[in-house]
């Protein structure tokens, strides 16, 4: 069964361009032209990935993203004409897994989509990575600290997996960019800080000791306190 992509985009020519291209690439594609119908379609026929335009009539892309994220962990690629770094962060805060600024090439879109599918695909040989009282199941993509289960978004999972596979090793920002985002997100972007903050919030609940430490001017390291 080909993977199913839901495109939510009000500009008909862009929506049709995406639909044609994605079908040509072998995906099943549905198109919604506004946020509410996108949410309805996602609920009735859950997609494997969502391409979501930011500027939509009625419910905007940000709100749609938040609601979809509240309902599940489908990978969400946001499209936007906004180029400001703060807007990107706002979109990622809302739960988007990746971000593409218009205008973009179809090749670039496909690269992002393949990367998202790679990241969201369950590992063929699941294992449980452990560091201290934190564990990460590469099959379910769920983390656990002591008795508490921690649900992660696709990007959070990938970042935590990178740390768990490199315990006590300082990971530079460049390395993290390269391994988790796979392309240059923009040199001044604070995307890594944003995601480290998410992981800390999730893993440090109930005053659990910090595991992901900042190495000032360099990057981050997973180690004991
Ligand atoms: Ca639009």
PDB file of C-alpha atoms and ligand atoms in Angstrom:
ATOM      1  CA  UNK A   1       0.000   0.000   0.000  1.00  0.00           C
ATOM      2  CA  UNK A   2       1.621   3.316  -1.018  1.00  0.00           C
ATOM      3  CA  UNK A   3       2.100   5.876   1.700  1.00  0.00           C
ATOM      4  CA  UNK A   4      -0.749   8.316   2.052  1.00  0.00           C
ATOM      5  CA  UNK A   5      -0.075  12.061   2.078  1.00  0.00           C
ATOM      6  CA  UNK A   6      -2.622  14.715   2.951  1.00  0.00           C
ATOM      7  CA  UNK A   7      -1.965  18.133   1.402  1.00  0.00           C
ATOM      8  CA  UNK A   8      -3.708  21.074   3.094  1.00  0.00           C
ATOM      9  CA  UNK A   9      -3.225  24.103   0.881  1.00  0.00           C
ATOM     10  CA  UNK A  10      -5.785  26.710  -0.210  1.00  0.00           C
ATOM     11  CA  UNK A  11      -3.925  27.876  -3.308  1.00  0.00           C
ATOM     12  CA  UNK A  12      -5.346  25.571  -5.961  1.00  0.00           C
ATOM     13  CA  UNK A  13      -2.425  25.728  -8.370  1.00  0.00           C
ATOM     14  CA  UNK A  14       0.079  24.815  -5.643  1.00  0.00           C
ATOM     15  CA  UNK A  15      -2.187  22.073  -4.317  1.00  0.00           C
ATOM     16  CA  UNK A  16      -2.572  20.570  -7.771  1.00  0.00           C
ATOM     17  CA  UNK A  17       1.139  20.876  -8.494  1.00  0.00           C
ATOM     18  CA  UNK A  18       1.894  19.005  -5.268  1.00  0.00           C
ATOM     19  CA  UNK A  19      -0.780  16.394  -5.911  1.00  0.00           C
ATOM     20  CA  UNK A  20       0.421  15.633  -9.436  1.00  0.00           C
ATOM     21  CA  UNK A  21       4.050  15.443  -8.391  1.00  0.00           C
ATOM     22  CA  UNK A  22       3.411  13.271  -5.351  1.00  0.00           C
ATOM     23  CA  UNK A  23       1.197  10.854  -7.283  1.00  0.00           C
ATOM     24  CA  UNK A  24       3.917  10.629  -9.906  1.00  0.00           C
ATOM     25  CA  UNK A  25       6.340   9.732  -7.088  1.00  0.00           C
ATOM     26  CA  UNK A  26       4.030   6.885  -6.104  1.00  0.00           C
ATOM     27  CA  UNK A  27       2.173   8.317  -3.113  1.00  0.00           C
ATOM     28  CA  UNK A  28      -1.567   8.295  -2.498  1.00  0.00           C
ATOM     29  CA  UNK A  29      -2.646  11.919  -2.152  1.00  0.00           C
ATOM     30  CA  UNK A  30      -5.654  13.734  -0.747  1.00  0.00           C
ATOM     31  CA  UNK A  31      -6.056  17.504  -0.906  1.00  0.00           C
ATOM     32  CA  UNK A  32      -7.949  19.755   1.487  1.00  0.00           C
ATOM     33  CA  UNK A  33      -8.355  23.430   0.674  1.00  0.00           C
ATOM     34  CA  UNK A  34      -8.944  24.721   4.180  1.00  0.00           C
ATOM     35  CA  UNK A  35      -7.921  23.821   7.712  1.00  0.00           C
ATOM     36  CA  UNK A  36     -11.188  22.402   8.967  1.00  0.00           C
ATOM     37  CA  UNK A  37     -11.653  20.044   6.025  1.00  0.00           C
ATOM     38  CA  UNK A  38      -8.026  19.014   6.439  1.00  0.00           C
ATOM     39  CA  UNK A  39      -8.663  18.071  10.064  1.00  0.00           C
ATOM     40  CA  UNK A  40     -11.848  16.217   9.080  1.00  0.00           C
ATOM     41  CA  UNK A  41     -10.047  14.285   6.348  1.00  0.00           C
ATOM     42  CA  UNK A  42      -7.167  13.407   8.647  1.00  0.00           C
ATOM     43  CA  UNK A  43      -9.607  12.092  11.215  1.00  0.00           C
ATOM     44  CA  UNK A  44     -11.663  10.038   8.748  1.00  0.00           C
ATOM     45  CA  UNK A  45      -8.722   8.674   6.792  1.00  0.00           C
ATOM     46  CA  UNK A  46      -5.492   9.079   8.792  1.00  0.00           C
ATOM     47  CA  UNK A  47      -2.566   9.988   6.500  1.00  0.00           C
ATOM     48  CA  UNK A  48       1.059   8.853   6.906  1.00  0.00           C
ATOM     49  CA  UNK A  49       2.288  12.423   6.449  1.00  0.00           C
ATOM     50  CA  UNK A  50       0.741  15.893   6.230  1.00  0.00           C
ATOM     51  CA  UNK A  51       1.927  18.804   4.080  1.00  0.00           C
ATOM     52  CA  UNK A  52       0.369  21.828   5.720  1.00  0.00           C
ATOM     53  CA  UNK A  53       0.314  25.392   4.454  1.00  0.00           C
ATOM     54  CA  UNK A  54       0.636  28.052   7.128  1.00  0.00           C
ATOM     55  CA  UNK A  55      -1.660  30.686   5.579  1.00  0.00           C
ATOM     56  CA  UNK A  56      -5.092  29.121   5.261  1.00  0.00           C
ATOM     57  CA  UNK A  57      -8.579  30.644   5.372  1.00  0.00           C
ATOM     58  CA  UNK A  58     -10.450  30.043   8.618  1.00  0.00           C
ATOM     59  CA  UNK A  59      -8.305  27.860  10.855  1.00  0.00           C
ATOM     60  CA  UNK A  60      -4.706  28.716   9.994  1.00  0.00           C
ATOM     61  CA  UNK A  61      -1.931  26.175   9.560  1.00  0.00           C
ATOM     62  CA  UNK A  62      -0.566  26.754  13.047  1.00  0.00           C
ATOM     63  CA  UNK A  63      -3.887  25.940  14.673  1.00  0.00           C
ATOM     64  CA  UNK A  64      -4.369  22.906  12.420  1.00  0.00           C
ATOM     65  CA  UNK A  65      -0.873  21.754  13.373  1.00  0.00           C
ATOM     66  CA  UNK A  66      -1.579  22.055  17.087  1.00  0.00           C
ATOM     67  CA  UNK A  67      -4.827  20.115  16.797  1.00  0.00           C
ATOM     68  CA  UNK A  68      -3.263  17.380  14.697  1.00  0.00           C
ATOM     69  CA  UNK A  69      -0.377  17.105  17.121  1.00  0.00           C
ATOM     70  CA  UNK A  70      -2.816  16.813  20.010  1.00  0.00           C
ATOM     71  CA  UNK A  71      -4.497  13.928  18.181  1.00  0.00           C
ATOM     72  CA  UNK A  72      -1.401  11.951  17.199  1.00  0.00           C
ATOM     73  CA  UNK A  73       2.150  11.916  15.937  1.00  0.00           C
ATOM     74  CA  UNK A  74       1.743  11.996  12.147  1.00  0.00           C
ATOM     75  CA  UNK A  75       4.766  13.749  10.591  1.00  0.00           C
ATOM     76  CA  UNK A  76       3.847  17.328   9.617  1.00  0.00           C
ATOM     77  CA  UNK A  77       5.766  19.356   7.050  1.00  0.00           C
ATOM     78  CA  UNK A  78       4.736  23.010   7.129  1.00  0.00           C
ATOM     79  CA  UNK A  79       4.872  25.289   4.107  1.00  0.00           C
ATOM     80  CA  UNK A  80       5.106  28.998   4.466  1.00  0.00           C
ATOM     81  CA  UNK A  81       6.052  32.185   2.722  1.00  0.00           C
ATOM     82  CA  UNK A  82       7.303  33.565   6.017  1.00  0.00           C
ATOM     83  CA  UNK A  83      11.042  33.633   6.249  1.00  0.00           C
ATOM     84  CA  UNK A  84      11.533  34.988   9.701  1.00  0.00           C
ATOM     85  CA  UNK A  85      13.345  32.614  12.022  1.00  0.00           C
ATOM     86  CA  UNK A  86      10.918  33.356  14.834  1.00  0.00           C
ATOM     87  CA  UNK A  87       8.031  32.176  12.650  1.00  0.00           C
ATOM     88  CA  UNK A  88       9.834  28.937  11.966  1.00  0.00           C
ATOM     89  CA  UNK A  89      10.264  28.385  15.643  1.00  0.00           C
ATOM     90  CA  UNK A  90       6.600  29.177  16.248  1.00  0.00           C
ATOM     91  CA  UNK A  91       5.664  26.503  13.711  1.00  0.00           C
ATOM     92  CA  UNK A  92       7.970  23.975  15.306  1.00  0.00           C
ATOM     93  CA  UNK A  93       6.662  24.895  18.743  1.00  0.00           C
ATOM     94  CA  UNK A  94       3.206  24.032  17.438  1.00  0.00           C
ATOM     95  CA  UNK A  95       4.495  20.544  16.689  1.00  0.00           C
ATOM     96  CA  UNK A  96       5.561  20.648  13.049  1.00  0.00           C
ATOM     97  CA  UNK A  97       8.399  18.219  12.244  1.00  0.00           C
ATOM     98  CA  UNK A  98       9.886  20.221   9.428  1.00  0.00           C
ATOM     99  CA  UNK A  99       9.485  23.457   7.601  1.00  0.00           C
ATOM    100  CA  UNK A 100       9.812  24.535   3.987  1.00  0.00           C
ATOM    101  CA  UNK A 101       9.799  28.156   2.839  1.00  0.00           C
ATOM    102  CA  UNK A 102       7.997  29.044  -0.399  1.00  0.00           C
ATOM    103  CA  UNK A 103       9.024  29.089  -3.143  1.00  0.00           C
ATOM    104  CA  UNK A 104      10.671  25.675  -3.001  1.00  0.00           C
ATOM    105  CA  UNK A 105      11.663  23.142  -5.627  1.00  0.00           C
ATOM    106  CA  UNK A 106       9.831  19.861  -5.893  1.00  0.00           C
ATOM    107  CA  UNK A 107      13.158  18.040  -5.449  1.00  0.00           C
ATOM    108  CA  UNK A 108      13.687  19.784  -2.154  1.00  0.00           C
ATOM    109  CA  UNK A 109      10.170  18.888  -1.042  1.00  0.00           C
ATOM    110  CA  UNK A 110      10.757  15.252  -1.942  1.00  0.00           C
ATOM    111  CA  UNK A 111      14.025  15.182  -0.010  1.00  0.00           C
ATOM    112  CA  UNK A 112      12.246  16.472   3.081  1.00  0.00           C
ATOM    113  CA  UNK A 113       9.389  14.005   2.684  1.00  0.00           C
ATOM    114  CA  UNK A 114      11.719  11.041   2.309  1.00  0.00           C
ATOM    115  CA  UNK A 115      13.655  12.187   5.367  1.00  0.00           C
ATOM    116  CA  UNK A 116      10.457  12.457   7.415  1.00  0.00           C
ATOM    117  CA  UNK A 117       9.332   8.986   6.348  1.00  0.00           C
ATOM    118  CA  UNK A 118      12.749   7.565   7.176  1.00  0.00           C
ATOM    119  CA  UNK A 119      12.586   9.099  10.604  1.00  0.00           C
ATOM    120  CA  UNK A 120       9.023   8.038  11.332  1.00  0.00           C
ATOM    121  CA  UNK A 121       9.437   4.482  10.034  1.00  0.00           C
ATOM    122  CA  UNK A 122       9.761   1.999  12.857  1.00  0.00           C
ATOM    123  CA  UNK A 123      13.242   0.516  12.979  1.00  0.00           C
ATOM    124  CA  UNK A 124      13.425  -2.967  11.499  1.00  0.00           C
ATOM    125  CA  UNK A 125      15.506  -4.169  14.445  1.00  0.00           C
ATOM    126  CA  UNK A 126      14.045  -2.444  17.453  1.00  0.00           C
ATOM    127  CA  UNK A 127      16.239  -2.143  20.484  1.00  0.00           C
ATOM    128  CA  UNK A 128      16.089  -0.413  23.818  1.00  0.00           C
ATOM    129  CA  UNK A 129      18.830   2.166  24.374  1.00  0.00           C
ATOM    130  CA  UNK A 130      19.635   2.898  28.009  1.00  0.00           C
ATOM    131  CA  UNK A 131      21.413   5.651  29.844  1.00  0.00           C
ATOM    132  CA  UNK A 132      21.029   5.800  33.612  1.00  0.00           C
ATOM    133  CA  UNK A 133      17.324   5.654  34.425  1.00  0.00           C
ATOM    134  CA  UNK A 134      16.370   6.804  30.918  1.00  0.00           C
ATOM    135  CA  UNK A 135      15.553   4.326  28.178  1.00  0.00           C
ATOM    136  CA  UNK A 136      14.469   4.739  24.578  1.00  0.00           C
ATOM    137  CA  UNK A 137      12.678   2.071  22.563  1.00  0.00           C
ATOM    138  CA  UNK A 138      13.666   2.370  18.889  1.00  0.00           C
ATOM    139  CA  UNK A 139      10.642   0.294  17.883  1.00  0.00           C
ATOM    140  CA  UNK A 140       7.890   2.283  19.586  1.00  0.00           C
ATOM    141  CA  UNK A 141       9.867   5.565  19.697  1.00  0.00           C
ATOM    142  CA  UNK A 142       8.826   5.957  23.284  1.00  0.00           C
ATOM    143  CA  UNK A 143      11.139   6.944  26.085  1.00  0.00           C
ATOM    144  CA  UNK A 144      10.852   5.953  29.696  1.00  0.00           C
ATOM    145  CA  UNK A 145      12.381   7.477  32.805  1.00  0.00           C
ATOM    146  CA  UNK A 146      11.944   5.306  35.859  1.00  0.00           C
ATOM    147  CA  UNK A 147       8.222   4.397  35.740  1.00  0.00           C
ATOM    148  CA  UNK A 148       7.131   7.281  33.568  1.00  0.00           C
ATOM    149  CA  UNK A 149       6.563   6.844  29.836  1.00  0.00           C
ATOM    150  CA  UNK A 150       7.454   9.810  27.624  1.00  0.00           C
ATOM    151  CA  UNK A 151       5.842  10.371  24.242  1.00  0.00           C
ATOM    152  CA  UNK A 152       8.051  12.084  21.692  1.00  0.00           C
ATOM    153  CA  UNK A 153       7.415  13.833  18.388  1.00  0.00           C
ATOM    154  CA  UNK A 154       9.383  12.569  15.379  1.00  0.00           C
ATOM    155  CA  UNK A 155      12.100  15.193  15.737  1.00  0.00           C
ATOM    156  CA  UNK A 156      12.347  14.877  19.502  1.00  0.00           C
ATOM    157  CA  UNK A 157      12.815  11.149  19.078  1.00  0.00           C
ATOM    158  CA  UNK A 158      15.548  11.577  16.544  1.00  0.00           C
ATOM    159  CA  UNK A 159      17.430  14.053  18.686  1.00  0.00           C
ATOM    160  CA  UNK A 160      17.164  11.870  21.773  1.00  0.00           C
ATOM    161  CA  UNK A 161      18.240   8.794  19.809  1.00  0.00           C
ATOM    162  CA  UNK A 162      21.340  10.675  18.672  1.00  0.00           C
ATOM    163  CA  UNK A 163      22.194  11.494  22.301  1.00  0.00           C
ATOM    164  CA  UNK A 164      21.458   7.959  23.498  1.00  0.00           C
ATOM    165  CA  UNK A 165      23.719   6.454  20.834  1.00  0.00           C
ATOM    166  CA  UNK A 166      26.538   8.827  21.823  1.00  0.00           C
ATOM    167  CA  UNK A 167      26.520   8.903  25.622  1.00  0.00           C
ATOM    168  CA  UNK A 168      29.067  11.177  27.332  1.00  0.00           C
ATOM    169  CA  UNK A 169      30.239  12.416  23.956  1.00  0.00           C
ATOM    170  CA  UNK A 170      30.018  16.135  23.223  1.00  0.00           C
ATOM    171  CA  UNK A 171      27.915  16.650  20.107  1.00  0.00           C
ATOM    172  CA  UNK A 172      28.589  19.877  18.283  1.00  0.00           C
ATOM    173  CA  UNK A 173      25.738  21.980  16.959  1.00  0.00           C
ATOM    174  CA  UNK A 174      26.936  21.271  13.415  1.00  0.00           C
ATOM    175  CA  UNK A 175      26.842  17.540  14.030  1.00  0.00           C
ATOM    176  CA  UNK A 176      23.367  17.727  15.514  1.00  0.00           C
ATOM    177  CA  UNK A 177      22.091  19.850  12.612  1.00  0.00           C
ATOM    178  CA  UNK A 178      23.558  17.449  10.156  1.00  0.00           C
ATOM    179  CA  UNK A 179      22.291  14.282  11.788  1.00  0.00           C
ATOM    180  CA  UNK A 180      18.822  15.377  12.878  1.00  0.00           C
ATOM    181  CA  UNK A 181      17.820  17.983  10.328  1.00  0.00           C
ATOM    182  CA  UNK A 182      20.028  16.808   7.490  1.00  0.00           C
ATOM    183  CA  UNK A 183      20.427  20.220   5.906  1.00  0.00           C
ATOM    184  CA  UNK A 184      21.299  23.736   6.888  1.00  0.00           C
ATOM    185  CA  UNK A 185      18.310  25.126   8.700  1.00  0.00           C
ATOM    186  CA  UNK A 186      19.869  28.590   8.805  1.00  0.00           C
ATOM    187  CA  UNK A 187      22.994  29.352  10.788  1.00  0.00           C
ATOM    188  CA  UNK A 188      21.375  31.594  13.371  1.00  0.00           C
ATOM    189  CA  UNK A 189      18.342  29.441  13.960  1.00  0.00           C
ATOM    190  CA  UNK A 190      17.813  28.369  17.550  1.00  0.00           C
ATOM    191  CA  UNK A 191      16.106  25.173  16.496  1.00  0.00           C
ATOM    192  CA  UNK A 192      18.489  22.943  18.474  1.00  0.00           C
ATOM    193  CA  UNK A 193      17.934  24.990  21.632  1.00  0.00           C
ATOM    194  CA  UNK A 194      14.186  24.714  21.116  1.00  0.00           C
ATOM    195  CA  UNK A 195      14.298  20.925  20.805  1.00  0.00           C
ATOM    196  CA  UNK A 196      16.738  20.445  23.661  1.00  0.00           C
ATOM    197  CA  UNK A 197      14.314  22.478  25.767  1.00  0.00           C
ATOM    198  CA  UNK A 198      11.475  20.154  24.778  1.00  0.00           C
ATOM    199  CA  UNK A 199      13.506  17.088  25.670  1.00  0.00           C
ATOM    200  CA  UNK A 200      14.549  18.556  28.993  1.00  0.00           C
ATOM    201  CA  UNK A 201      10.953  19.431  29.840  1.00  0.00           C
ATOM    202  CA  UNK A 202       9.885  15.885  29.061  1.00  0.00           C
ATOM    203  CA  UNK A 203      12.758  14.053  30.727  1.00  0.00           C
ATOM    204  CA  UNK A 204      13.151  16.250  33.791  1.00  0.00           C
ATOM    205  CA  UNK A 205       9.605  16.068  35.071  1.00  0.00           C
ATOM    206  CA  UNK A 206       9.296  15.544  38.818  1.00  0.00           C
ATOM    207  CA  UNK A 207      12.704  17.186  39.323  1.00  0.00           C
ATOM    208  CA  UNK A 208      14.573  14.288  37.761  1.00  0.00           C
ATOM    209  CA  UNK A 209      18.255  15.210  37.408  1.00  0.00           C
ATOM    210  CA  UNK A 210      19.344  16.806  34.136  1.00  0.00           C
ATOM    211  CA  UNK A 211      20.807  14.450  31.533  1.00  0.00           C
ATOM    212  CA  UNK A 212      21.274  16.704  28.499  1.00  0.00           C
ATOM    213  CA  UNK A 213      23.873  19.303  29.399  1.00  0.00           C
ATOM    214  CA  UNK A 214      24.934  22.412  27.516  1.00  0.00           C
ATOM    215  CA  UNK A 215      28.603  22.681  26.586  1.00  0.00           C
ATOM    216  CA  UNK A 216      28.876  26.412  26.164  1.00  0.00           C
ATOM    217  CA  UNK A 217      29.958  27.542  22.710  1.00  0.00           C
ATOM    218  CA  UNK A 218      30.151  23.956  21.450  1.00  0.00           C
ATOM    219  CA  UNK A 219      26.990  21.919  21.740  1.00  0.00           C
ATOM    220  CA  UNK A 220      25.464  19.354  24.075  1.00  0.00           C
ATOM    221  CA  UNK A 221      26.333  16.179  25.891  1.00  0.00           C
ATOM    222  CA  UNK A 222      24.296  13.388  27.466  1.00  0.00           C
ATOM    223  CA  UNK A 223      25.904  12.597  30.796  1.00  0.00           C
ATOM    224  CA  UNK A 224      25.230  12.181  34.491  1.00  0.00           C
ATOM    225  CA  UNK A 225      24.870  15.363  36.486  1.00  0.00           C
TER     226      UNK A 225
HETATM  227 CA1  LIG B   1      -2.064  29.548   1.563  1.00  0.00          CA
END
